[in-house]
Amino acid sequence: MTTVVPEWAADAAGDLPYPLIFATVSGAHLYGFASVDSDLDLRASHVLPAREVVGLRTGPDTLERSGIRDGVELDVVSHDLRKFAKLLNSRNGYVLEQLVSPLVVVTSPLHAALKDLAPRMITSGHAHHYLGFSHSQQQLYHNTGRIKPALYTLRVLLTGIHLMRTGEVVCDLGVLGQKIAYVPELIAAKREAEHGPMPARAAAYLAADIPALRAELEEARDRSNLPQYADPAAVDTLHDLVVQTRLAQR
């Protein structure tokens, strides 16, 4: 069963060969519709030693590991701090969600410092991420007719709308989709089977709701009080955190 985060998740993240700043759970667990056969998506940031950054033989900006543990498919992705910071400063919704995910399996003081900066890194430009992701997931849904990409499409649009209106990152579709009558049915069906087909009744509603939600996100972006770019002082602090952390490594 992977509808809950396994106790060994921290150990799995700790198997990476560099010190971790944090590791959190993303994917269906974070989005509120993990099924009995869902994989476990761990997302992390690590710190390369200075000698693997400034020398001829550099370490990996990104680490990827996959496998099976206790019958659960495991997917681990970690970015070096510098790459993670650059992504965070590029209005990337993925890393923003990973940073502030409430499903924390590894943390540190640096993780806390990065989370403190996160609200000042949020911009109206993050809407571009959610709009783009919604298009790719909608296309996948059209190609497969499965529940999973349909839920992903709804989730990213609703997360984007909420972010533009409040500046708050919320990823749980069960919370975001409370006013959409068929969402609980879809979540229940997805929890039974990771790759189940879309119920016909819900499919009819979804066809109208996706373009409407996309238009709502565009309007929320245009009306948003969020800045177009991250707070320059926060970016300076982020830069300093990267430099200080790197200099402390041997």
mmCIF file of C-alpha atoms in Angstrom:
data_model
loop_
_atom_site.group_PDB
_atom_site.id
_atom_site.type_symbol
_atom_site.label_atom_id
_atom_site.label_comp_id
_atom_site.label_asym_id
_atom_site.label_seq_id
_atom_site.Cartn_x
_atom_site.Cartn_y
_atom_site.Cartn_z
ATOM 1 C CA MET A 1 0.000 0.000 0.000
ATOM 2 C CA THR A 2 1.431 3.415 -0.931
ATOM 3 C CA THR A 3 -1.527 5.628 -0.123
ATOM 4 C CA VAL A 4 0.600 6.741 2.844
ATOM 5 C CA VAL A 5 4.290 7.624 2.824
ATOM 6 C CA PRO A 6 6.335 4.562 3.879
ATOM 7 C CA GLU A 7 8.443 4.790 7.023
ATOM 8 C CA TRP A 8 11.568 3.948 5.010
ATOM 9 C CA ALA A 9 11.246 7.009 2.733
ATOM 10 C CA ALA A 10 13.940 8.950 4.622
ATOM 11 C CA ASP A 11 16.341 6.009 4.346
ATOM 12 C CA ALA A 12 15.713 5.827 0.590
ATOM 13 C CA ALA A 13 16.526 9.518 0.210
ATOM 14 C CA GLY A 14 19.574 9.111 2.429
ATOM 15 C CA ASP A 15 21.019 6.554 0.025
ATOM 16 C CA LEU A 16 22.022 9.414 -2.290
ATOM 17 C CA PRO A 17 25.805 9.980 -2.230
ATOM 18 C CA TYR A 18 25.799 13.660 -1.177
ATOM 19 C CA PRO A 19 24.509 15.532 1.881
ATOM 20 C CA LEU A 20 20.837 16.393 1.542
ATOM 21 C CA ILE A 21 19.304 19.782 2.234
ATOM 22 C CA PHE A 22 15.843 18.287 2.130
ATOM 23 C CA ALA A 23 13.771 15.501 0.667
ATOM 24 C CA THR A 24 10.010 15.724 0.276
ATOM 25 C CA VAL A 25 7.269 13.679 -1.317
ATOM 26 C CA SER A 26 5.717 14.879 -4.557
ATOM 27 C CA GLY A 27 3.405 13.251 -7.097
ATOM 28 C CA ALA A 28 0.080 11.637 -6.280
ATOM 29 C CA HIS A 29 0.765 11.548 -2.527
ATOM 30 C CA LEU A 30 1.181 15.322 -2.453
ATOM 31 C CA TYR A 31 -1.754 15.832 -4.820
ATOM 32 C CA GLY A 32 -4.167 13.856 -2.641
ATOM 33 C CA PHE A 33 -4.913 10.930 -4.935
ATOM 34 C CA ALA A 34 -2.292 8.257 -4.294
ATOM 35 C CA SER A 35 -3.571 4.795 -5.184
ATOM 36 C CA VAL A 36 -2.701 1.354 -3.862
ATOM 37 C CA ASP A 37 -0.264 0.915 -6.752
ATOM 38 C CA SER A 38 1.168 4.453 -6.889
ATOM 39 C CA ASP A 39 4.906 4.881 -7.013
ATOM 40 C CA LEU A 40 6.666 7.045 -4.421
ATOM 41 C CA ASP A 41 8.116 10.268 -5.843
ATOM 42 C CA LEU A 42 10.882 11.722 -3.669
ATOM 43 C CA ARG A 43 12.241 15.132 -4.649
ATOM 44 C CA ALA A 44 15.334 16.537 -3.013
ATOM 45 C CA SER A 45 18.245 18.943 -3.107
ATOM 46 C CA HIS A 46 21.830 17.983 -2.315
ATOM 47 C CA VAL A 47 25.099 19.843 -1.843
ATOM 48 C CA LEU A 48 28.089 19.092 -4.017
ATOM 49 C CA PRO A 49 31.463 19.674 -2.347
ATOM 50 C CA ALA A 50 33.345 22.709 -3.652
ATOM 51 C CA ARG A 51 36.005 20.517 -5.255
ATOM 52 C CA GLU A 52 33.320 18.956 -7.471
ATOM 53 C CA VAL A 53 32.104 22.368 -8.598
ATOM 54 C CA VAL A 54 35.274 24.340 -9.307
ATOM 55 C CA GLY A 55 37.571 21.549 -10.487
ATOM 56 C CA LEU A 56 37.907 19.667 -13.763
ATOM 57 C CA ARG A 57 35.854 16.714 -12.555
ATOM 58 C CA THR A 58 32.476 18.098 -11.582
ATOM 59 C CA GLY A 59 29.719 16.313 -9.705
ATOM 60 C CA PRO A 60 26.153 15.778 -10.909
ATOM 61 C CA ASP A 61 23.776 18.745 -10.961
ATOM 62 C CA THR A 62 20.953 16.226 -10.905
ATOM 63 C CA LEU A 63 20.799 12.743 -9.400
ATOM 64 C CA GLU A 64 18.137 10.262 -10.443
ATOM 65 C CA ARG A 65 17.488 6.912 -8.836
ATOM 66 C CA SER A 66 14.710 4.398 -9.371
ATOM 67 C CA GLY A 67 13.912 0.948 -8.101
ATOM 68 C CA ILE A 68 11.509 -1.093 -6.026
ATOM 69 C CA ARG A 69 11.430 -1.283 -2.255
ATOM 70 C CA ASP A 70 8.940 -3.372 -0.302
ATOM 71 C CA GLY A 71 6.942 -3.738 -3.493
ATOM 72 C CA VAL A 72 6.743 0.020 -4.026
ATOM 73 C CA GLU A 73 8.143 1.628 -7.169
ATOM 74 C CA LEU A 74 10.510 4.391 -6.091
ATOM 75 C CA ASP A 75 11.533 7.467 -8.072
ATOM 76 C CA VAL A 76 14.105 9.839 -6.564
ATOM 77 C CA VAL A 77 15.301 13.084 -8.179
ATOM 78 C CA SER A 78 17.670 15.517 -6.472
ATOM 79 C CA HIS A 79 19.208 18.782 -7.712
ATOM 80 C CA ASP A 80 22.410 20.312 -6.442
ATOM 81 C CA LEU A 81 21.737 23.471 -4.431
ATOM 82 C CA ARG A 82 22.948 25.828 -7.161
ATOM 83 C CA LYS A 83 20.729 24.237 -9.810
ATOM 84 C CA PHE A 84 17.789 24.110 -7.409
ATOM 85 C CA ALA A 85 18.234 27.808 -6.579
ATOM 86 C CA LYS A 86 18.373 28.728 -10.261
ATOM 87 C CA LEU A 87 15.177 26.772 -10.939
ATOM 88 C CA LEU A 88 13.485 28.403 -7.957
ATOM 89 C CA ASN A 89 14.413 31.793 -9.397
ATOM 90 C CA SER A 90 13.064 30.884 -12.841
ATOM 91 C CA ARG A 91 9.391 30.740 -11.770
ATOM 92 C CA ASN A 92 9.424 26.944 -11.799
ATOM 93 C CA GLY A 93 6.337 25.553 -10.099
ATOM 94 C CA TYR A 94 7.811 22.065 -9.678
ATOM 95 C CA VAL A 95 10.660 23.078 -7.383
ATOM 96 C CA LEU A 96 8.461 25.560 -5.522
ATOM 97 C CA GLU A 97 6.010 22.769 -4.690
ATOM 98 C CA GLN A 98 8.826 20.404 -3.718
ATOM 99 C CA LEU A 99 10.376 22.981 -1.404
ATOM 100 C CA VAL A 100 7.173 23.721 0.516
ATOM 101 C CA SER A 101 5.675 20.219 0.390
ATOM 102 C CA PRO A 102 4.205 19.304 3.791
ATOM 103 C CA LEU A 103 5.330 15.690 3.246
ATOM 104 C CA VAL A 104 8.884 16.118 4.550
ATOM 105 C CA VAL A 105 11.157 13.097 4.962
ATOM 106 C CA VAL A 106 14.528 14.902 5.348
ATOM 107 C CA THR A 107 15.068 18.491 6.469
ATOM 108 C CA SER A 108 17.803 20.835 7.676
ATOM 109 C CA PRO A 109 18.320 24.463 8.746
ATOM 110 C CA LEU A 110 19.089 25.333 5.124
ATOM 111 C CA HIS A 111 15.761 23.815 4.092
ATOM 112 C CA ALA A 112 14.049 26.074 6.615
ATOM 113 C CA ALA A 113 15.919 29.102 5.267
ATOM 114 C CA LEU A 114 14.888 28.285 1.700
ATOM 115 C CA LYS A 115 11.256 27.811 2.761
ATOM 116 C CA ASP A 116 11.341 31.208 4.469
ATOM 117 C CA LEU A 117 12.370 32.755 1.146
ATOM 118 C CA ALA A 118 9.748 30.907 -0.900
ATOM 119 C CA PRO A 119 6.855 33.409 -0.502
ATOM 120 C CA ARG A 120 9.087 36.182 -1.865
ATOM 121 C CA MET A 121 10.007 34.060 -4.904
ATOM 122 C CA ILE A 122 6.380 33.591 -6.014
ATOM 123 C CA THR A 123 5.350 35.630 -9.059
ATOM 124 C CA SER A 124 2.475 36.015 -11.472
ATOM 125 C CA GLY A 125 4.820 34.387 -13.992
ATOM 126 C CA HIS A 126 4.339 31.050 -12.252
ATOM 127 C CA ALA A 127 1.015 30.874 -14.097
ATOM 128 C CA HIS A 128 2.999 30.037 -17.239
ATOM 129 C CA HIS A 129 4.221 26.819 -15.613
ATOM 130 C CA TYR A 130 0.722 25.709 -14.657
ATOM 131 C CA LEU A 131 -0.791 26.603 -18.001
ATOM 132 C CA GLY A 132 1.930 24.714 -19.859
ATOM 133 C CA PHE A 133 1.678 21.634 -17.679
ATOM 134 C CA SER A 134 -2.102 21.586 -18.046
ATOM 135 C CA HIS A 135 -1.776 21.412 -21.842
ATOM 136 C CA SER A 136 0.636 18.466 -21.740
ATOM 137 C CA GLN A 137 -1.494 16.548 -19.237
ATOM 138 C CA GLN A 138 -4.696 17.249 -21.166
ATOM 139 C CA GLN A 139 -3.057 15.858 -24.301
ATOM 140 C CA LEU A 140 -2.002 12.752 -22.368
ATOM 141 C CA TYR A 141 -5.572 12.365 -21.128
ATOM 142 C CA HIS A 142 -6.929 12.647 -24.669
ATOM 143 C CA ASN A 143 -4.441 10.000 -25.826
ATOM 144 C CA THR A 144 -5.141 7.514 -23.035
ATOM 145 C CA GLY A 145 -8.581 8.288 -21.601
ATOM 146 C CA ARG A 146 -7.228 7.524 -18.138
ATOM 147 C CA ILE A 147 -8.077 9.130 -14.816
ATOM 148 C CA LYS A 148 -4.512 9.985 -13.799
ATOM 149 C CA PRO A 149 -3.745 12.667 -16.427
ATOM 150 C CA ALA A 150 -7.275 14.044 -16.027
ATOM 151 C CA LEU A 151 -6.642 14.531 -12.308
ATOM 152 C CA TYR A 152 -3.225 16.045 -13.013
ATOM 153 C CA THR A 153 -4.830 18.503 -15.428
ATOM 154 C CA LEU A 154 -7.411 19.596 -12.872
ATOM 155 C CA ARG A 155 -4.812 19.738 -10.104
ATOM 156 C CA VAL A 156 -2.344 22.005 -11.904
ATOM 157 C CA LEU A 157 -5.041 24.421 -13.063
ATOM 158 C CA LEU A 158 -6.576 24.689 -9.599
ATOM 159 C CA THR A 159 -3.168 25.036 -7.943
ATOM 160 C CA GLY A 160 -2.301 27.807 -10.377
ATOM 161 C CA ILE A 161 -5.584 29.656 -9.808
ATOM 162 C CA HIS A 162 -5.195 29.458 -6.041
ATOM 163 C CA LEU A 163 -1.572 30.612 -6.247
ATOM 164 C CA MET A 164 -2.422 33.618 -8.402
ATOM 165 C CA ARG A 165 -5.221 34.687 -6.072
ATOM 166 C CA THR A 166 -3.589 34.063 -2.707
ATOM 167 C CA GLY A 167 0.160 33.618 -3.170
ATOM 168 C CA GLU A 168 -0.264 30.289 -1.382
ATOM 169 C CA VAL A 169 0.916 26.905 -2.689
ATOM 170 C CA VAL A 170 -1.800 24.260 -2.288
ATOM 171 C CA CYS A 171 -1.445 20.984 -4.189
ATOM 172 C CA ASP A 172 -4.086 18.693 -2.665
ATOM 173 C CA LEU A 173 -6.874 18.223 -5.193
ATOM 174 C CA GLY A 174 -9.204 17.050 -2.441
ATOM 175 C CA VAL A 175 -8.922 20.545 -0.962
ATOM 176 C CA LEU A 176 -8.771 22.490 -4.215
ATOM 177 C CA GLY A 177 -11.595 20.630 -5.944
ATOM 178 C CA GLN A 178 -14.231 20.754 -3.233
ATOM 179 C CA LYS A 179 -16.592 22.778 -5.427
ATOM 180 C CA ILE A 180 -16.325 20.375 -8.386
ATOM 181 C CA ALA A 181 -18.948 17.694 -7.775
ATOM 182 C CA TYR A 182 -17.269 14.816 -9.597
ATOM 183 C CA VAL A 183 -13.740 15.256 -8.175
ATOM 184 C CA PRO A 184 -14.340 12.980 -5.130
ATOM 185 C CA GLU A 185 -15.565 10.241 -7.486
ATOM 186 C CA LEU A 186 -12.440 10.573 -9.626
ATOM 187 C CA ILE A 187 -10.129 10.523 -6.618
ATOM 188 C CA ALA A 188 -11.864 7.431 -5.241
ATOM 189 C CA ALA A 189 -11.553 5.667 -8.596
ATOM 190 C CA LYS A 190 -7.879 6.651 -8.926
ATOM 191 C CA ARG A 191 -7.109 5.284 -5.453
ATOM 192 C CA GLU A 192 -8.419 1.915 -6.576
ATOM 193 C CA ALA A 193 -6.220 1.743 -9.678
ATOM 194 C CA GLU A 194 -3.315 3.941 -10.786
ATOM 195 C CA HIS A 195 -4.135 3.618 -14.485
ATOM 196 C CA GLY A 196 -7.898 3.187 -14.441
ATOM 197 C CA PRO A 197 -10.212 4.523 -17.181
ATOM 198 C CA MET A 198 -12.122 7.761 -16.868
ATOM 199 C CA PRO A 199 -15.801 7.362 -15.821
ATOM 200 C CA ALA A 200 -17.963 8.384 -18.784
ATOM 201 C CA ARG A 201 -20.159 10.769 -16.800
ATOM 202 C CA ALA A 202 -17.177 12.690 -15.428
ATOM 203 C CA ALA A 203 -15.533 12.814 -18.866
ATOM 204 C CA ALA A 204 -18.421 14.860 -20.236
ATOM 205 C CA TYR A 205 -18.095 17.446 -17.473
ATOM 206 C CA LEU A 206 -14.324 17.547 -17.775
ATOM 207 C CA ALA A 207 -14.461 18.467 -21.453
ATOM 208 C CA ALA A 208 -16.161 21.735 -20.541
ATOM 209 C CA ASP A 209 -14.364 22.366 -17.269
ATOM 210 C CA ILE A 210 -10.774 22.246 -18.507
ATOM 211 C CA PRO A 211 -11.037 25.204 -20.930
ATOM 212 C CA ALA A 212 -13.094 27.108 -18.363
ATOM 213 C CA LEU A 213 -10.466 26.553 -15.659
ATOM 214 C CA ARG A 214 -7.687 27.504 -18.046
ATOM 215 C CA ALA A 215 -9.459 30.783 -18.823
ATOM 216 C CA GLU A 216 -9.967 31.300 -15.081
ATOM 217 C CA LEU A 217 -6.239 30.833 -14.474
ATOM 218 C CA GLU A 218 -5.368 33.343 -17.191
ATOM 219 C CA GLU A 219 -7.780 35.853 -15.685
ATOM 220 C CA ALA A 220 -6.413 35.209 -12.176
ATOM 221 C CA ARG A 221 -2.899 35.814 -13.509
ATOM 222 C CA ASP A 222 -3.898 39.071 -15.164
ATOM 223 C CA ARG A 223 -5.642 40.286 -12.005
ATOM 224 C CA SER A 224 -3.047 38.959 -9.576
ATOM 225 C CA ASN A 225 -1.372 41.186 -7.019
ATOM 226 C CA LEU A 226 1.752 39.046 -7.248
ATOM 227 C CA PRO A 227 4.856 40.712 -8.727
ATOM 228 C CA GLN A 228 6.098 39.739 -12.159
ATOM 229 C CA TYR A 229 9.525 38.859 -10.772
ATOM 230 C CA ALA A 230 10.896 37.598 -7.487
ATOM 231 C CA ASP A 231 11.826 40.086 -4.788
ATOM 232 C CA PRO A 232 15.400 41.206 -5.664
ATOM 233 C CA ALA A 233 16.378 41.169 -1.981
ATOM 234 C CA ALA A 234 15.198 37.560 -1.728
ATOM 235 C CA VAL A 235 17.245 36.653 -4.800
ATOM 236 C CA ASP A 236 20.295 38.260 -3.195
ATOM 237 C CA THR A 237 19.700 36.221 -0.037
ATOM 238 C CA LEU A 238 19.300 33.067 -2.119
ATOM 239 C CA HIS A 239 22.627 33.818 -3.832
ATOM 240 C CA ASP A 240 24.311 34.294 -0.466
ATOM 241 C CA LEU A 241 22.923 31.000 0.828
ATOM 242 C CA VAL A 242 24.384 29.151 -2.152
ATOM 243 C CA VAL A 243 27.793 30.803 -1.760
ATOM 244 C CA GLN A 244 27.986 30.328 2.004
ATOM 245 C CA THR A 245 26.898 26.712 1.799
ATOM 246 C CA ARG A 246 29.409 25.938 -0.941
ATOM 247 C CA LEU A 247 32.297 27.584 0.884
ATOM 248 C CA ALA A 248 31.517 25.493 3.952
ATOM 249 C CA GLN A 249 31.950 22.274 1.943
ATOM 250 C CA ARG A 250 35.328 20.560 1.672
#
